[in-house]
Short mmCIF file of C-alpha atoms in Angstrom, two decimals:
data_model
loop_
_atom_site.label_atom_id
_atom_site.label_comp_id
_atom_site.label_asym_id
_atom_site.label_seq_id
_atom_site.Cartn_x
_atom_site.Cartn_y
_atom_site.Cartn_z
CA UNK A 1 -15.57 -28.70 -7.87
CA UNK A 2 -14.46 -25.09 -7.71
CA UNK A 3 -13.26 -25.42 -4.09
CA UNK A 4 -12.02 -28.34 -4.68
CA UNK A 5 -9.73 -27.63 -7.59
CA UNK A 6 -8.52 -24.32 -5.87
CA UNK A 7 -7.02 -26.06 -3.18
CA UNK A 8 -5.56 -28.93 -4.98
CA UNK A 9 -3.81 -25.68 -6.81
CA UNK A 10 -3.29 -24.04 -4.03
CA UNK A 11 -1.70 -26.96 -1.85
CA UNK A 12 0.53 -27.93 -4.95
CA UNK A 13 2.09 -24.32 -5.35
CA UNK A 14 2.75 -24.19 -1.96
CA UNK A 15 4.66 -27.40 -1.87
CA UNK A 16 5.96 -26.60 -5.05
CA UNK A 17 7.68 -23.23 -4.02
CA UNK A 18 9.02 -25.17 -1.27
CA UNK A 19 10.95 -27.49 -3.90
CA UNK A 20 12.13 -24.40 -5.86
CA UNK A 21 14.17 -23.29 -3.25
CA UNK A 22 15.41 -26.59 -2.41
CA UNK A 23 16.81 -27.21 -5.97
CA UNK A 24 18.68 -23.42 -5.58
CA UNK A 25 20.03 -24.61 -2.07
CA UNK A 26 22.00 -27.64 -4.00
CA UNK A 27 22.88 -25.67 -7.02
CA UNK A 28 24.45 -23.13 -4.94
CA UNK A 29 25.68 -25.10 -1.79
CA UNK A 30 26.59 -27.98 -3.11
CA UNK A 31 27.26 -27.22 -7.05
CA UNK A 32 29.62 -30.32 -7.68
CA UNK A 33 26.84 -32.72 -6.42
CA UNK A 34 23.95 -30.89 -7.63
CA UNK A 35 23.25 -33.08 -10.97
CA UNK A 36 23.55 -36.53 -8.01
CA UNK A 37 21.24 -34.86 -5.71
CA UNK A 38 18.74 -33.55 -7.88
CA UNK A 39 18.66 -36.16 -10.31
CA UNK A 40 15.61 -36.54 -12.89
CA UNK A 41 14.13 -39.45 -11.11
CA UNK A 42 13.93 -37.03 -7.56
CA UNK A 43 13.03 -34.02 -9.42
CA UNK A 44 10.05 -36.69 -10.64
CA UNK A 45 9.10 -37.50 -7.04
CA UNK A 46 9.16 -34.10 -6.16
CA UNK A 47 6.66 -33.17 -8.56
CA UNK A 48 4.63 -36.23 -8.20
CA UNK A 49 4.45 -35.64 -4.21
CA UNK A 50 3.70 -31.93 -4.38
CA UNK A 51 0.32 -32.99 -6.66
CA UNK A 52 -0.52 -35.60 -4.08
CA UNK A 53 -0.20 -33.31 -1.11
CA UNK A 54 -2.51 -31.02 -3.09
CA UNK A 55 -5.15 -33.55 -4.07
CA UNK A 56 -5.38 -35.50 -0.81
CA UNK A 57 -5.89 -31.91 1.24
CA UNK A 58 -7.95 -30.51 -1.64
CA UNK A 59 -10.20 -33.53 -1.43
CA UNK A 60 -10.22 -34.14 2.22
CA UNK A 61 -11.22 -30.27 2.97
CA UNK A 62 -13.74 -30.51 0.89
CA UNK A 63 -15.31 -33.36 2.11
CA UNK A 64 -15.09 -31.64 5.92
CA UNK A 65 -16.58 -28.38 4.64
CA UNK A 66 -19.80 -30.36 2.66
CA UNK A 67 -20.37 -32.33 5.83
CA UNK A 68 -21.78 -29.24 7.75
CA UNK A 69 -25.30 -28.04 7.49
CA UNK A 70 -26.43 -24.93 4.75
CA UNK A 71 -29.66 -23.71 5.52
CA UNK A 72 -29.28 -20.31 5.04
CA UNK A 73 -28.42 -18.52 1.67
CA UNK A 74 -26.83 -20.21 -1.39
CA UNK A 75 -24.52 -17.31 -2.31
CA UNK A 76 -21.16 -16.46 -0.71
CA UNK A 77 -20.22 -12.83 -0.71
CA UNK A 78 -16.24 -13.50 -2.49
CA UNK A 79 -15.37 -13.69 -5.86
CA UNK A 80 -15.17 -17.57 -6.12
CA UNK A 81 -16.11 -20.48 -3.79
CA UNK A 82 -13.65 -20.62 -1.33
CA UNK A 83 -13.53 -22.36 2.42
CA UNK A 84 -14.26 -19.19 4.58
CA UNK A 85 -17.17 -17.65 2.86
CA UNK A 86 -18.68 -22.03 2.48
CA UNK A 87 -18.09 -21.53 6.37
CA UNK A 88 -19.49 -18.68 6.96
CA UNK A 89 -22.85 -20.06 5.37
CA UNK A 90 -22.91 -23.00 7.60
CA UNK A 91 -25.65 -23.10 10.57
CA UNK A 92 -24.10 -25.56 12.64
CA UNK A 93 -21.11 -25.52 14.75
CA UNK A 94 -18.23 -24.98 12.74
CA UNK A 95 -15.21 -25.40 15.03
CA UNK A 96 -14.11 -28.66 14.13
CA UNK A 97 -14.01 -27.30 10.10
CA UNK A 98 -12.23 -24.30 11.37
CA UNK A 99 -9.11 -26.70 13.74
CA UNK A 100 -8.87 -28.98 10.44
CA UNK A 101 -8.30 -25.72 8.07
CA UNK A 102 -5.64 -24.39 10.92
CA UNK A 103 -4.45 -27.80 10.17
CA UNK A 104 -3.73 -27.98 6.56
CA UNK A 105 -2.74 -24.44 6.50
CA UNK A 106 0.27 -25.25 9.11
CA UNK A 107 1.42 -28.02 7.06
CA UNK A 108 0.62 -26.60 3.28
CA UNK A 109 1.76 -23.15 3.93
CA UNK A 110 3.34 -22.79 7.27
CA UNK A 111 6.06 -26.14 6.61
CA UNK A 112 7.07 -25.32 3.06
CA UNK A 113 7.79 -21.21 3.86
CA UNK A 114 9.81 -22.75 7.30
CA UNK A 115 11.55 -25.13 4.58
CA UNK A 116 12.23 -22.10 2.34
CA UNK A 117 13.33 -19.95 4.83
CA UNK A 118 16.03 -22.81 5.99
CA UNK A 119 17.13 -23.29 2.22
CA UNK A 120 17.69 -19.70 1.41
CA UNK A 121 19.33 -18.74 5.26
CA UNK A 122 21.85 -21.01 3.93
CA UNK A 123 22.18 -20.10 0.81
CA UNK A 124 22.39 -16.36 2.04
CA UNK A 125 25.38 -17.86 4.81
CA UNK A 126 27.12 -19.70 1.73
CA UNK A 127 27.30 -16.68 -0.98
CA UNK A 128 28.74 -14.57 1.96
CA UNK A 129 31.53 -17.12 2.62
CA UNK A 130 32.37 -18.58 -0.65
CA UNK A 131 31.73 -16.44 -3.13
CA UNK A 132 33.15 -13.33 -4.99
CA UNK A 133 31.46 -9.81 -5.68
CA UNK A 134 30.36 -11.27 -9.00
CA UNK A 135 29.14 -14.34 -8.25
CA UNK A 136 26.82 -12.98 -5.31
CA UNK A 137 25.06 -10.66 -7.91
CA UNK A 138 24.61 -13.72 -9.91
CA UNK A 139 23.40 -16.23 -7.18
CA UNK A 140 21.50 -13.11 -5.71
CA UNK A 141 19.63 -12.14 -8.64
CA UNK A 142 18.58 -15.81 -9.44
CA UNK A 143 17.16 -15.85 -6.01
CA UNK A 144 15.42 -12.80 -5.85
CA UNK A 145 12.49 -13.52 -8.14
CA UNK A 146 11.68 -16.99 -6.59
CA UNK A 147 11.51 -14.66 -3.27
CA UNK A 148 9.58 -12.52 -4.24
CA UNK A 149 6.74 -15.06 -5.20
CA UNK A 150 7.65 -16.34 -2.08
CA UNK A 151 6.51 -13.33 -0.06
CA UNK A 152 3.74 -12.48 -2.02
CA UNK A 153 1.85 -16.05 -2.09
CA UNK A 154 3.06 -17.31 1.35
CA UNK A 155 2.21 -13.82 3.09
CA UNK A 156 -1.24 -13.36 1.57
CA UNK A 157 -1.94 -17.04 2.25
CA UNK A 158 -1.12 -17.01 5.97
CA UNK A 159 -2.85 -14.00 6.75
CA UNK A 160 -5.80 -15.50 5.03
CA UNK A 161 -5.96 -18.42 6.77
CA UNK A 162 -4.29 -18.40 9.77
CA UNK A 163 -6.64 -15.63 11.40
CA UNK A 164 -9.20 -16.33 14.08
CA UNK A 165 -12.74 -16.63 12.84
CA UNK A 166 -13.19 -13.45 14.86
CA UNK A 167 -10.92 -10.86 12.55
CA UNK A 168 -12.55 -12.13 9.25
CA UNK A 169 -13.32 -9.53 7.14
CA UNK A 170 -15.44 -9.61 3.63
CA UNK A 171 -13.25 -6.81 2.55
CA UNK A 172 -10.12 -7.82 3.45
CA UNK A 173 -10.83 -11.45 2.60
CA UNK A 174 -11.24 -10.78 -1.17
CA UNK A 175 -8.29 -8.03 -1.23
CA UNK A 176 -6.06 -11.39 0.18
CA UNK A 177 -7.51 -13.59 -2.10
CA UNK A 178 -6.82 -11.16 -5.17
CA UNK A 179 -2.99 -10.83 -4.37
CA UNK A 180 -2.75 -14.98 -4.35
CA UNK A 181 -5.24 -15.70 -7.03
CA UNK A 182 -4.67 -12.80 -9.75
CA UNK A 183 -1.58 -10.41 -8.79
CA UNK A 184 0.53 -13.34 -7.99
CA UNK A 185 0.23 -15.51 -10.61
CA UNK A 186 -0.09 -12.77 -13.12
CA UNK A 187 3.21 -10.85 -12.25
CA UNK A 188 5.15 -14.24 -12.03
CA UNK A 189 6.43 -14.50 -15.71
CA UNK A 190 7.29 -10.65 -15.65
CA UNK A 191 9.56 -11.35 -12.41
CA UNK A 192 10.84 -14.42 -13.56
CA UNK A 193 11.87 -12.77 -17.23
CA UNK A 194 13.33 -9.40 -15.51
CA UNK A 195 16.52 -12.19 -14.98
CA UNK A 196 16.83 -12.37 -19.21
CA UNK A 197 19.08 -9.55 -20.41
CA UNK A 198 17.35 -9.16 -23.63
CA UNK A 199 13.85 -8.47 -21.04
CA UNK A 200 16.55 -6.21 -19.08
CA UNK A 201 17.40 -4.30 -22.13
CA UNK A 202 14.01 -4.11 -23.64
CA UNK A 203 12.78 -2.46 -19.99
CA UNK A 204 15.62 -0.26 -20.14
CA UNK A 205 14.81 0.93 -23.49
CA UNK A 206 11.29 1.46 -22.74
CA UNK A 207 12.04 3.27 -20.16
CA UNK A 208 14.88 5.91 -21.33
CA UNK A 209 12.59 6.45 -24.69
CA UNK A 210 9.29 7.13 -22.27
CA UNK A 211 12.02 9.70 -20.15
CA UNK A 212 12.77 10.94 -23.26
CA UNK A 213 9.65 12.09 -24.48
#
């Protein structure tokens, strides 16, 4: 249930990261159409599909993963049940598992950052062309906190999961998973406030009184 409710997370943020930067591609390339494109019966769909692509992968992994034969030790050496420490456990062959997680990985994590990185190249190309010194700082700093979630959650992710079985590493596995799991989630509402002036303000404050003293 664990497993299984991770990845129906995980999938979902993926996909839904992916949708973020589609929704800032039409409200800055094509701002007169943007309430047509994205209207409230898409954003809907959006949603909706983002939370099935999570809970079909979610629930078809896990069923792959359960199919293999434990006869070793119950406990996995992580911080919460995950697919490469279940693996790991396993005492058959577990190459099929491991071309099936490749898999989902390409199309959960490896399609929506190639979708992302298409939306925001041409939102980039657009501000460059069409816009004036103030309205790039504006479009810029709206973008910049989605990227950075971007960055952290899609490069933790792929390095996770897109290794060989042959480079997996206790240590390094549960550093990765901390960024996605705990750094990533907790630092998204302080980037995503740093774009409110009053947060701006308050920082600023905090700051010059702590330089102060």
């Amino acid at each position: 249930m664990q497993m299984n409710g991770f990845l129906l997370l995980g999938c979902a943020e993926c996909c839904m990261l992916a949708v973020m930067a589609y929704d800032r591609y039409n409200a800055i390339c094509h701002p007169l159409l943007y309430n047509t494109i994205m209207r409230r019966i898409v954003c809907i769909q959006l949603v909706i599909g983002s939370w099935l692509i999570g809970t079909t992968i979610g629930f078809l992994q896990t069923i792959f993963i359960f199919s293999l034969p434990f006869c070793r030790s119950n406990r996995i050496n992580h911080f919460y049940c995950d697919m490469l420490p279940l693996i790991s456990l396993a005492c058959g062959n577990t190459k099929f598992n491991e071309i099936i997680m490749l898999i989902f990985t390409i199309i959960v994590v490896v399609g929506p950052f190639i979708l992302t990185v298409i939306s925001y190249t041409n939102i980039i190309s657009t501000i460059i062309k069409h816009h004036s010194a103030g309205s790039r700082k504006k479009a810029f700093s709206t973008c910049t906190s989605h990227l950075i979630v971007v960055s952290m959650f899609y490069g933790s992710g792929s390095i996770m999961y897109l290794r060989p079985k042959s480079s997996y590493g206790v240590g390094e596995e549960k550093f990765l998973s901390l960024i996605y799991t705990i750094f990533a989630p907790l630092l998204n509402p302080f980037i995503y406030t740093l774009r409110n002036k009053d947060v701006k303000n308050a920082v600023k404050k905090i700051c010059e009184i702590k330089i102060a003293l």
